Amino acid sequence: MKYQLALMLFTFLYLFGFGQEQQLSVDKTKYEIKQKTNEYFSALTSLKQFNGNVIIAKDGDIILKKTYNLSGGPKGLKVKKNSRFIIASVSKVFVKYGILKLVEEKKVSLDDPLSKFIPDFPEGNKITINHLIHHQSGLPREIKDYEKFDKLTGEQIIELAKKEKLLFEPGTKTLYSNIGFLILHYIIGKTAPNGYLAFIKKEIFDPIGLKSTNEYNSKKLSKKFVRGFDNEDGKIVMASAKDLDRFETGNYVSTINDLYLFSKKGFNGKHLQKALIKELFDENEVLAQAGGRPGYRAYFYKNRKTGFDFLFVSNYTGIPIQQVTEDIVKIFDGKPYQVPTAIKRVKINLSEAIMKRYEGKYILEVDQTQYLIINVKDGKLYITDKNGGVTEGVPDSETTFFFDPASNDGLIFTLNKDTGVYELEMISDGLHLKTKKVN
């Protein structure tokens, strides 16, 4: 009897004492995350480095849901909570999900070779659906000289992709490839009844309730669609719409609410088998996908271990996206981070002899069709890109150069002590891009 009373008392204390204390601790953590993330995005916005919508959630409960608008921005920049944005490569999550639905329906296998769907694709017997999903196909990042085309159909994309040479043996390395996902889009279109978009709507959009998500169509813009803006030399200007639908592929328009609804309902096993859902996440149980088009940035982050969701959509490209995504995860993990502050880089005098160390041609690792040529003339360092565009790099230390004194974008040179060669990392729109020197 005493034991039963003690057990009842312990249970009571746990549920109404310890339990309450534990819940208070959880609530305090969520409150602190809300305060810190709001402070972070408010600081970004005041620095003219963010314009858009954000949702942060923990275990299915929204912690922060807010719209941030730059003050004094141009007409058309302002967004609302239900505004629709181009989400660019975040669309890849839906493309991958669509392929996995076909796997679930036994219309496709992850081990199927590409040659099953495109018989004359070079090396198509070596490349599997699984390779394409996980960026292990060996195909380059982009189709060569795709910029020369105003618009490419699915059939044209495949014909151009056939001309690309593999950069490595399929399955041996991982290299982000937009070509791979253009091919996946094509395979869904050829395999699914009634074509690609009808299948995606029937199997994903409609059952989950994504009423504001669709493929971008320049001829029939979605209601509440917002135009994109760029930061050019400190001035916010409307971005060109020329490149937004160059490919007839899954370049979606969506809202922050639809993306969160998909994150909340799309991964619980009700709309796709749990065994297949695992294919969407990395070894750390994280699904992270960034997207960018002229004038737009988007991010989709879901961590099944910690229960955190982090999503944003923006109609402004002046975002230090890599720093932002890393810092928010640091906040989740309780790690040190810096609230964004104004950047004021100061030019120093650097000898021409030092700058000449860096001359040469550098190829971007993520897209080996893109390169930079560094040369020094009249005491100044210049960067020439593949298209002939020339930019001056202004030194603020012996090894770092900037383009805009109010931005972290620029060049970082590091001496490889083993080879004696200087290596270059370029920071562009907040992304750290490694290069390989070829001469």
Tab-separated table of C-alpha atoms in Angstrom:
chain	number	residue	atom	x	y	z
A	1	MET	CA	0.000	0.000	0.000
A	2	LYS	CA	2.811	2.402	0.923
A	3	TYR	CA	4.552	1.512	-2.343
A	4	GLN	CA	1.376	2.267	-4.332
A	5	LEU	CA	0.925	5.594	-2.529
A	6	ALA	CA	4.562	6.485	-3.167
A	7	LEU	CA	4.187	5.589	-6.836
A	8	MET	CA	1.017	7.689	-7.112
A	9	LEU	CA	2.755	10.587	-5.401
A	10	PHE	CA	5.779	10.310	-7.724
A	11	THR	CA	3.500	10.189	-10.765
A	12	PHE	CA	1.615	13.241	-9.511
A	13	LEU	CA	4.830	15.140	-8.867
A	14	TYR	CA	6.233	14.198	-12.250
A	15	LEU	CA	3.125	15.136	-14.183
A	16	PHE	CA	2.381	18.323	-12.325
A	17	GLY	CA	5.806	19.226	-10.974
A	18	PHE	CA	8.730	17.808	-12.894
A	19	GLY	CA	6.550	17.640	-15.997
A	20	GLN	CA	5.662	21.301	-15.706
A	21	GLU	CA	9.296	22.194	-15.120
A	22	GLN	CA	10.318	20.248	-18.227
A	23	GLN	CA	7.606	21.948	-20.278
A	24	LEU	CA	8.687	25.358	-18.981
A	25	SER	CA	12.227	24.573	-20.109
A	26	VAL	CA	10.992	23.621	-23.594
A	27	ASP	CA	8.836	26.751	-23.783
A	28	LYS	CA	11.783	28.899	-22.663
A	29	THR	CA	13.988	27.375	-25.366
A	30	LYS	CA	11.373	28.055	-28.033
A	31	TYR	CA	10.919	31.617	-26.760
A	32	GLU	CA	14.672	32.231	-26.868
A	33	ILE	CA	14.908	30.852	-30.406
A	34	LYS	CA	12.023	33.073	-31.470
A	35	GLN	CA	13.717	36.128	-29.956
A	36	LYS	CA	17.104	35.339	-31.485
A	37	THR	CA	15.854	34.489	-34.974
A	38	ASN	CA	13.595	37.539	-35.079
A	39	GLU	CA	16.491	39.730	-33.947
A	40	TYR	CA	18.651	38.154	-36.661
A	41	PHE	CA	16.209	38.706	-39.524
A	42	SER	CA	15.283	42.168	-38.279
A	43	ALA	CA	18.974	43.091	-38.380
A	44	LEU	CA	19.319	41.652	-41.893
A	45	THR	CA	16.316	43.640	-43.056
A	46	SER	CA	17.593	46.897	-41.565
A	47	LEU	CA	20.864	46.305	-43.441
A	48	LYS	CA	18.897	45.813	-46.691
A	49	GLN	CA	19.906	42.150	-46.829
A	50	PHE	CA	16.513	40.446	-46.585
A	51	ASN	CA	12.982	40.945	-47.875
A	52	GLY	CA	10.497	38.102	-47.569
A	53	ASN	CA	8.704	35.578	-45.383
A	54	VAL	CA	10.140	33.252	-42.733
A	55	ILE	CA	8.783	30.281	-40.795
A	56	ILE	CA	10.687	28.503	-38.040
A	57	ALA	CA	9.070	25.557	-36.280
A	58	LYS	CA	9.922	22.888	-33.736
A	59	ASP	CA	8.166	19.498	-33.652
A	60	GLY	CA	5.291	20.805	-35.744
A	61	ASP	CA	4.722	23.966	-33.678
A	62	ILE	CA	5.488	27.308	-35.301
A	63	ILE	CA	7.969	29.366	-33.291
A	64	LEU	CA	8.386	32.287	-35.692
A	65	LYS	CA	6.192	33.243	-38.626
A	66	LYS	CA	6.868	36.711	-39.895
A	67	THR	CA	7.069	38.960	-42.953
A	68	TYR	CA	10.076	41.271	-43.239
A	69	ASN	CA	10.021	44.246	-45.616
A	70	LEU	CA	12.853	46.639	-46.357
A	71	SER	CA	11.979	50.217	-45.485
A	72	GLY	CA	12.040	52.698	-48.346
A	73	GLY	CA	12.283	49.980	-50.987
A	74	PRO	CA	11.090	50.493	-54.580
A	75	LYS	CA	7.493	49.944	-55.619
A	76	GLY	CA	6.710	46.269	-56.013
A	77	LEU	CA	9.319	45.033	-53.527
A	78	LYS	CA	6.919	44.857	-50.591
A	79	VAL	CA	5.541	41.384	-49.837
A	80	LYS	CA	2.686	40.017	-47.750
A	81	LYS	CA	2.290	36.787	-45.790
A	82	ASN	CA	0.437	35.111	-48.667
A	83	SER	CA	2.649	36.433	-51.497
A	84	ARG	CA	3.805	33.884	-54.069
A	85	PHE	CA	7.503	33.568	-54.905
A	86	ILE	CA	9.611	31.644	-57.365
A	87	ILE	CA	11.367	28.997	-55.263
A	88	ALA	CA	13.858	27.891	-57.956
A	89	SER	CA	15.896	24.831	-56.889
A	90	VAL	CA	13.724	24.250	-53.832
A	91	SER	CA	11.473	22.777	-56.544
A	92	LYS	CA	13.936	19.859	-56.664
A	93	VAL	CA	12.387	18.558	-53.438
A	94	PHE	CA	9.101	18.105	-55.303
A	95	VAL	CA	10.828	16.559	-58.333
A	96	LYS	CA	12.581	14.030	-56.097
A	97	TYR	CA	9.337	13.376	-54.210
A	98	GLY	CA	7.583	12.776	-57.545
A	99	ILE	CA	10.163	10.210	-58.646
A	100	LEU	CA	9.805	8.418	-55.312
A	101	LYS	CA	6.025	8.303	-55.798
A	102	LEU	CA	6.648	6.498	-59.086
A	103	VAL	CA	8.952	4.106	-57.215
A	104	GLU	CA	6.200	3.534	-54.655
A	105	GLU	CA	3.774	2.771	-57.495
A	106	LYS	CA	6.369	0.383	-59.011
A	107	LYS	CA	6.495	2.324	-62.267
A	108	VAL	CA	10.170	3.138	-61.632
A	109	SER	CA	12.976	1.551	-59.612
A	110	LEU	CA	15.854	3.418	-57.987
A	111	ASP	CA	18.163	0.927	-59.700
A	112	ASP	CA	16.729	1.550	-63.160
A	113	PRO	CA	19.402	2.758	-65.595
A	114	LEU	CA	18.863	5.994	-67.474
A	115	SER	CA	19.032	4.001	-70.701
A	116	LYS	CA	15.680	2.400	-69.808
A	117	PHE	CA	14.003	5.771	-70.354
A	118	ILE	CA	16.391	7.331	-72.899
A	119	PRO	CA	17.950	4.371	-74.788
A	120	ASP	CA	20.512	6.407	-76.730
A	121	PHE	CA	21.797	8.477	-73.792
A	122	PRO	CA	25.623	8.124	-73.698
A	123	GLU	CA	26.750	6.027	-70.708
A	124	GLY	CA	23.059	5.767	-69.803
A	125	ASN	CA	23.531	2.143	-68.769
A	126	LYS	CA	25.874	3.322	-65.983
A	127	ILE	CA	23.674	6.099	-64.585
A	128	THR	CA	20.771	5.047	-62.359
A	129	ILE	CA	17.753	6.909	-61.016
A	130	ASN	CA	19.424	6.710	-57.610
A	131	HIS	CA	22.534	8.436	-58.991
A	132	LEU	CA	20.433	11.242	-60.447
A	133	ILE	CA	18.530	11.796	-57.186
A	134	HIS	CA	21.697	12.026	-55.097
A	135	HIS	CA	23.800	14.077	-57.540
A	136	GLN	CA	26.117	11.138	-58.237
A	137	SER	CA	25.510	10.775	-61.988
A	138	GLY	CA	28.804	12.330	-63.065
A	139	LEU	CA	26.931	14.855	-65.210
A	140	PRO	CA	28.057	18.500	-64.981
A	141	ARG	CA	26.147	21.129	-63.042
A	142	GLU	CA	24.772	22.935	-66.099
A	143	ILE	CA	24.163	22.353	-69.794
A	144	LYS	CA	26.945	24.002	-71.754
A	145	ASP	CA	26.041	27.454	-73.078
A	146	TYR	CA	22.388	27.127	-72.038
A	147	GLU	CA	22.331	30.932	-71.746
A	148	LYS	CA	22.255	31.160	-75.541
A	149	PHE	CA	18.731	29.747	-75.650
A	150	ASP	CA	15.628	31.802	-74.907
A	151	LYS	CA	13.632	28.720	-73.928
A	152	LEU	CA	14.337	25.001	-73.920
A	153	THR	CA	11.722	22.263	-74.140
A	154	GLY	CA	12.141	18.949	-72.353
A	155	GLU	CA	13.183	17.262	-75.596
A	156	GLN	CA	15.778	19.951	-76.343
A	157	ILE	CA	17.199	19.643	-72.824
A	158	ILE	CA	17.719	15.905	-73.285
A	159	GLU	CA	19.437	16.377	-76.658
A	160	LEU	CA	21.817	18.952	-75.157
A	161	ALA	CA	22.418	16.789	-72.077
A	162	LYS	CA	23.480	13.908	-74.334
A	163	LYS	CA	26.422	16.022	-75.507
A	164	GLU	CA	27.811	16.456	-71.996
A	165	LYS	CA	30.744	14.310	-70.916
A	166	LEU	CA	30.740	12.630	-67.526
A	167	LEU	CA	33.057	14.266	-65.009
A	168	PHE	CA	33.481	11.026	-63.049
A	169	GLU	CA	32.283	7.427	-62.974
A	170	PRO	CA	28.631	7.379	-61.794
A	171	GLY	CA	28.279	6.540	-58.103
A	172	THR	CA	31.883	7.338	-57.160
A	173	LYS	CA	31.495	11.025	-56.226
A	174	THR	CA	28.867	13.631	-55.409
A	175	LEU	CA	28.616	16.806	-57.501
A	176	TYR	CA	25.518	18.999	-57.612
A	177	SER	CA	23.925	18.679	-61.050
A	178	ASN	CA	20.989	20.672	-62.356
A	179	ILE	CA	21.177	18.530	-65.489
A	180	GLY	CA	20.379	15.447	-63.415
A	181	PHE	CA	17.147	16.979	-62.151
A	182	LEU	CA	16.143	18.216	-65.590
A	183	ILE	CA	16.417	14.564	-66.652
A	184	LEU	CA	14.368	13.396	-63.645
A	185	HIS	CA	11.669	15.891	-64.595
A	186	TYR	CA	11.687	14.455	-68.127
A	187	ILE	CA	11.450	10.868	-66.834
A	188	ILE	CA	8.427	11.715	-64.668
A	189	GLY	CA	6.767	13.334	-67.676
A	190	LYS	CA	7.334	10.247	-69.835
A	191	THR	CA	6.423	7.686	-67.163
A	192	ALA	CA	3.489	9.214	-65.295
A	193	PRO	CA	-0.030	9.050	-66.706
A	194	ASN	CA	-1.105	12.387	-68.247
A	195	GLY	CA	2.376	13.887	-67.974
A	196	TYR	CA	4.527	15.578	-65.366
A	197	LEU	CA	2.459	18.405	-63.892
A	198	ALA	CA	-0.793	16.430	-63.782
A	199	PHE	CA	1.021	13.707	-61.837
A	200	ILE	CA	2.645	16.139	-59.371
A	201	LYS	CA	-0.709	17.803	-58.729
A	202	LYS	CA	-2.529	14.506	-58.248
A	203	GLU	CA	0.090	12.857	-56.052
A	204	ILE	CA	1.546	15.785	-54.071
A	205	PHE	CA	-0.186	19.155	-54.364
A	206	ASP	CA	-3.818	18.023	-54.059
A	207	PRO	CA	-3.572	15.368	-51.311
A	208	ILE	CA	-1.372	17.556	-49.115
A	209	GLY	CA	-3.433	20.681	-49.827
A	210	LEU	CA	-0.871	22.883	-51.569
A	211	LYS	CA	-3.311	25.297	-53.202
A	212	SER	CA	-0.836	28.081	-53.911
A	213	THR	CA	1.933	26.006	-55.510
A	214	ASN	CA	2.325	25.532	-59.253
A	215	GLU	CA	4.871	25.697	-62.046
A	216	TYR	CA	5.939	29.182	-63.048
A	217	ASN	CA	4.273	30.399	-66.245
A	218	SER	CA	5.400	33.780	-67.572
A	219	LYS	CA	2.316	34.047	-69.792
A	220	LYS	CA	-0.103	33.405	-66.951
A	221	LEU	CA	1.321	34.800	-63.728
A	222	SER	CA	-0.150	33.528	-60.467
A	223	LYS	CA	-2.314	35.783	-58.343
A	224	LYS	CA	-0.328	37.483	-55.575
A	225	PHE	CA	2.898	36.738	-57.457
A	226	VAL	CA	5.700	39.168	-56.552
A	227	ARG	CA	8.420	40.376	-58.889
A	228	GLY	CA	12.049	39.847	-57.952
A	229	PHE	CA	14.683	42.492	-57.194
A	230	ASP	CA	18.489	42.652	-57.238
A	231	ASN	CA	21.035	44.822	-55.475
A	232	GLU	CA	23.261	46.510	-58.049
A	233	ASP	CA	26.035	48.630	-56.573
A	234	GLY	CA	23.956	49.360	-53.491
A	235	LYS	CA	20.796	50.218	-55.444
A	236	ILE	CA	17.738	47.943	-55.398
A	237	VAL	CA	16.419	47.396	-58.925
A	238	MET	CA	13.851	45.072	-60.482
A	239	ALA	CA	15.517	41.925	-61.805
A	240	SER	CA	15.201	40.810	-65.401
A	241	ALA	CA	12.559	38.148	-65.928
A	242	LYS	CA	14.390	36.763	-68.971
A	243	ASP	CA	15.928	33.748	-67.214
A	244	LEU	CA	12.990	32.735	-65.029
A	245	ASP	CA	11.486	30.098	-67.313
A	246	ARG	CA	14.326	29.258	-69.684
A	247	PHE	CA	13.735	25.570	-68.946
A	248	GLU	CA	10.308	23.963	-69.192
A	249	THR	CA	10.875	22.190	-65.909
A	250	GLY	CA	9.720	22.156	-62.299
A	251	ASN	CA	10.457	25.785	-61.479
A	252	TYR	CA	7.698	26.324	-58.971
A	253	VAL	CA	5.888	29.315	-57.546
A	254	SER	CA	4.801	28.878	-53.934
A	255	THR	CA	4.057	30.581	-50.621
A	256	ILE	CA	5.716	30.224	-47.248
A	257	ASN	CA	2.513	28.648	-45.904
A	258	ASP	CA	2.423	25.984	-48.624
A	259	LEU	CA	6.070	25.099	-48.073
A	260	TYR	CA	5.465	24.704	-44.356
A	261	LEU	CA	2.339	22.628	-44.975
A	262	PHE	CA	4.385	20.357	-47.224
A	263	SER	CA	7.099	20.110	-44.560
A	264	LYS	CA	4.535	19.274	-41.890
A	265	LYS	CA	2.412	16.743	-43.800
A	266	GLY	CA	4.610	15.419	-46.591
A	267	PHE	CA	7.056	13.418	-44.485
A	268	ASN	CA	4.882	11.543	-41.975
A	269	GLY	CA	4.381	8.416	-44.105
A	270	LYS	CA	0.801	9.178	-45.142
A	271	HIS	CA	1.637	10.440	-48.631
A	272	LEU	CA	4.856	8.524	-49.294
A	273	GLN	CA	6.188	5.328	-47.742
A	274	LYS	CA	8.541	5.945	-44.822
A	275	ALA	CA	11.206	3.739	-46.389
A	276	LEU	CA	11.240	6.025	-49.431
A	277	ILE	CA	11.085	9.224	-47.383
A	278	LYS	CA	14.560	8.316	-46.100
A	279	GLU	CA	15.882	8.910	-49.633
A	280	LEU	CA	15.040	12.600	-49.225
A	281	PHE	CA	17.329	13.066	-46.204
A	282	ASP	CA	21.097	12.876	-45.764
A	283	GLU	CA	23.006	10.730	-43.276
A	284	ASN	CA	22.324	13.321	-40.550
A	285	GLU	CA	18.539	13.163	-41.125
A	286	VAL	CA	18.612	16.618	-42.714
A	287	LEU	CA	16.879	17.786	-45.875
A	288	ALA	CA	18.335	21.135	-46.940
A	289	GLN	CA	17.738	22.722	-50.317
A	290	ALA	CA	18.509	26.287	-51.391
A	291	GLY	CA	17.063	27.944	-54.471
A	292	GLY	CA	17.925	31.016	-56.493
A	293	ARG	CA	16.840	32.771	-59.677
A	294	PRO	CA	17.373	36.390	-60.748
A	295	GLY	CA	15.521	38.342	-58.040
A	296	TYR	CA	14.599	35.340	-55.863
A	297	ARG	CA	16.019	33.263	-53.025
A	298	ALA	CA	14.383	30.388	-51.120
A	299	TYR	CA	15.412	27.836	-48.532
A	300	PHE	CA	13.899	24.592	-47.243
A	301	TYR	CA	15.460	22.993	-44.145
A	302	LYS	CA	14.026	20.058	-42.226
A	303	ASN	CA	15.904	18.188	-39.498
A	304	ARG	CA	14.232	14.978	-38.352
A	305	LYS	CA	16.631	14.518	-35.414
A	306	THR	CA	16.090	17.913	-33.806
A	307	GLY	CA	12.547	18.501	-35.101
A	308	PHE	CA	13.424	21.931	-36.507
A	309	ASP	CA	11.986	23.363	-39.714
A	310	PHE	CA	13.435	26.527	-41.230
A	311	LEU	CA	11.907	27.984	-44.389
A	312	PHE	CA	12.144	31.302	-46.150
A	313	VAL	CA	11.078	32.816	-49.452
A	314	SER	CA	12.401	36.120	-50.736
A	315	ASN	CA	12.001	38.337	-53.791
A	316	TYR	CA	15.429	39.859	-53.261
A	317	THR	CA	18.846	38.438	-54.082
A	318	GLY	CA	20.972	40.670	-51.857
A	319	ILE	CA	21.042	37.984	-49.156
A	320	PRO	CA	24.198	36.438	-47.656
A	321	ILE	CA	22.382	33.122	-47.973
A	322	GLN	CA	25.128	30.760	-46.852
A	323	GLN	CA	25.872	32.784	-43.734
A	324	VAL	CA	22.169	33.101	-42.904
A	325	THR	CA	21.437	29.393	-43.225
A	326	GLU	CA	24.487	28.457	-41.164
A	327	ASP	CA	23.715	31.010	-38.430
A	328	ILE	CA	20.082	29.958	-37.984
A	329	VAL	CA	21.140	26.322	-37.527
A	330	LYS	CA	23.691	27.531	-34.959
A	331	ILE	CA	20.848	29.209	-33.073
A	332	PHE	CA	18.906	25.913	-33.122
A	333	ASP	CA	21.951	24.053	-31.820
A	334	GLY	CA	22.785	26.630	-29.140
A	335	LYS	CA	26.117	27.466	-30.762
A	336	PRO	CA	27.768	30.906	-30.975
A	337	TYR	CA	26.734	33.151	-33.875
A	338	GLN	CA	26.894	36.808	-34.823
A	339	VAL	CA	23.914	39.094	-35.313
A	340	PRO	CA	24.431	40.818	-38.700
A	341	THR	CA	26.031	44.249	-38.495
A	342	ALA	CA	27.006	46.862	-41.038
A	343	ILE	CA	30.105	45.984	-43.044
A	344	LYS	CA	32.656	48.693	-43.792
A	345	ARG	CA	35.649	47.278	-45.622
A	346	VAL	CA	38.570	49.648	-46.063
A	347	LYS	CA	40.929	49.690	-49.038
A	348	ILE	CA	44.637	49.280	-48.392
A	349	ASN	CA	47.603	49.897	-50.669
A	350	LEU	CA	48.984	46.625	-51.990
A	351	SER	CA	52.017	46.276	-54.215
A	352	GLU	CA	51.635	45.036	-57.747
A	353	ALA	CA	54.230	42.346	-57.007
A	354	ILE	CA	52.018	40.815	-54.311
A	355	MET	CA	48.890	40.948	-56.469
A	356	LYS	CA	50.682	39.273	-59.379
A	357	ARG	CA	50.970	36.134	-57.212
A	358	TYR	CA	47.283	35.579	-57.867
A	359	GLU	CA	47.231	35.924	-61.647
A	360	GLY	CA	45.871	32.960	-63.580
A	361	LYS	CA	42.754	31.089	-64.622
A	362	TYR	CA	40.509	29.526	-61.978
A	363	ILE	CA	37.673	27.076	-62.692
A	364	LEU	CA	34.702	26.880	-60.305
A	365	GLU	CA	34.450	23.444	-58.690
A	366	VAL	CA	30.636	23.478	-58.564
A	367	ASP	CA	30.313	24.341	-62.259
A	368	GLN	CA	33.359	23.570	-64.313
A	369	THR	CA	31.996	25.448	-67.318
A	370	GLN	CA	32.468	28.662	-65.352
A	371	TYR	CA	35.846	30.275	-64.786
A	372	LEU	CA	37.583	33.455	-63.649
A	373	ILE	CA	40.740	35.035	-65.039
A	374	ILE	CA	42.742	37.147	-62.601
A	375	ASN	CA	45.152	39.725	-63.979
A	376	VAL	CA	46.914	42.814	-62.667
A	377	LYS	CA	47.183	46.035	-64.645
A	378	ASP	CA	48.292	49.512	-63.584
A	379	GLY	CA	48.427	48.492	-59.943
A	380	LYS	CA	44.887	47.080	-59.867
A	381	LEU	CA	43.559	43.506	-59.739
A	382	TYR	CA	40.826	42.605	-62.220
A	383	ILE	CA	38.525	39.569	-62.456
A	384	THR	CA	37.188	38.570	-65.881
A	385	ASP	CA	34.389	35.996	-66.012
A	386	LYS	CA	33.459	33.526	-68.749
A	387	ASN	CA	31.196	36.053	-70.452
A	388	GLY	CA	33.851	38.766	-70.569
A	389	GLY	CA	32.517	40.794	-67.643
A	390	VAL	CA	35.300	42.610	-65.803
A	391	THR	CA	35.245	43.572	-62.105
A	392	GLU	CA	37.912	45.229	-60.003
A	393	GLY	CA	38.899	43.487	-56.776
A	394	VAL	CA	39.846	46.034	-54.117
A	395	PRO	CA	42.354	44.827	-51.479
A	396	ASP	CA	41.585	45.133	-47.783
A	397	SER	CA	44.366	42.744	-46.759
A	398	GLU	CA	47.234	40.978	-48.481
A	399	THR	CA	44.996	38.018	-49.375
A	400	THR	CA	41.432	39.394	-49.531
A	401	PHE	CA	39.692	41.623	-52.074
A	402	PHE	CA	36.185	43.092	-52.133
A	403	PHE	CA	33.808	44.421	-54.770
A	404	ASP	CA	31.551	46.479	-52.500
A	405	PRO	CA	32.839	47.874	-49.165
A	406	ALA	CA	29.436	47.138	-47.579
A	407	SER	CA	29.489	43.436	-48.511
A	408	ASN	CA	31.445	40.320	-47.553
A	409	ASP	CA	31.420	39.249	-51.210
A	410	GLY	CA	34.858	39.116	-52.751
A	411	LEU	CA	37.969	36.980	-53.164
A	412	ILE	CA	40.046	35.067	-50.609
A	413	PHE	CA	43.480	33.733	-51.613
A	414	THR	CA	45.176	31.044	-49.528
A	415	LEU	CA	48.659	29.608	-50.053
A	416	ASN	CA	48.710	25.820	-50.303
A	417	LYS	CA	51.935	24.996	-48.449
A	418	ASP	CA	52.178	21.566	-50.087
A	419	THR	CA	51.993	22.817	-53.675
A	420	GLY	CA	53.218	26.387	-53.235
A	421	VAL	CA	50.199	27.551	-55.292
A	422	TYR	CA	47.655	30.143	-54.197
A	423	GLU	CA	44.089	28.809	-54.076
A	424	LEU	CA	41.073	31.037	-54.637
A	425	GLU	CA	37.690	31.048	-52.912
A	426	MET	CA	35.124	33.482	-54.251
A	427	ILE	CA	32.215	34.726	-52.169
A	428	SER	CA	29.272	35.681	-54.368
A	429	ASP	CA	25.827	36.572	-52.989
A	430	GLY	CA	27.001	35.093	-49.709
A	431	LEU	CA	27.945	31.739	-51.282
A	432	HIS	CA	31.481	30.428	-50.789
A	433	LEU	CA	32.634	29.014	-54.130
A	434	LYS	CA	35.874	27.080	-54.307
A	435	THR	CA	37.949	27.098	-57.483
A	436	LYS	CA	40.801	25.157	-59.029
A	437	LYS	CA	43.719	26.992	-60.628
A	438	VAL	CA	44.503	25.625	-64.097
A	439	ASN	CA	47.316	27.976	-65.185
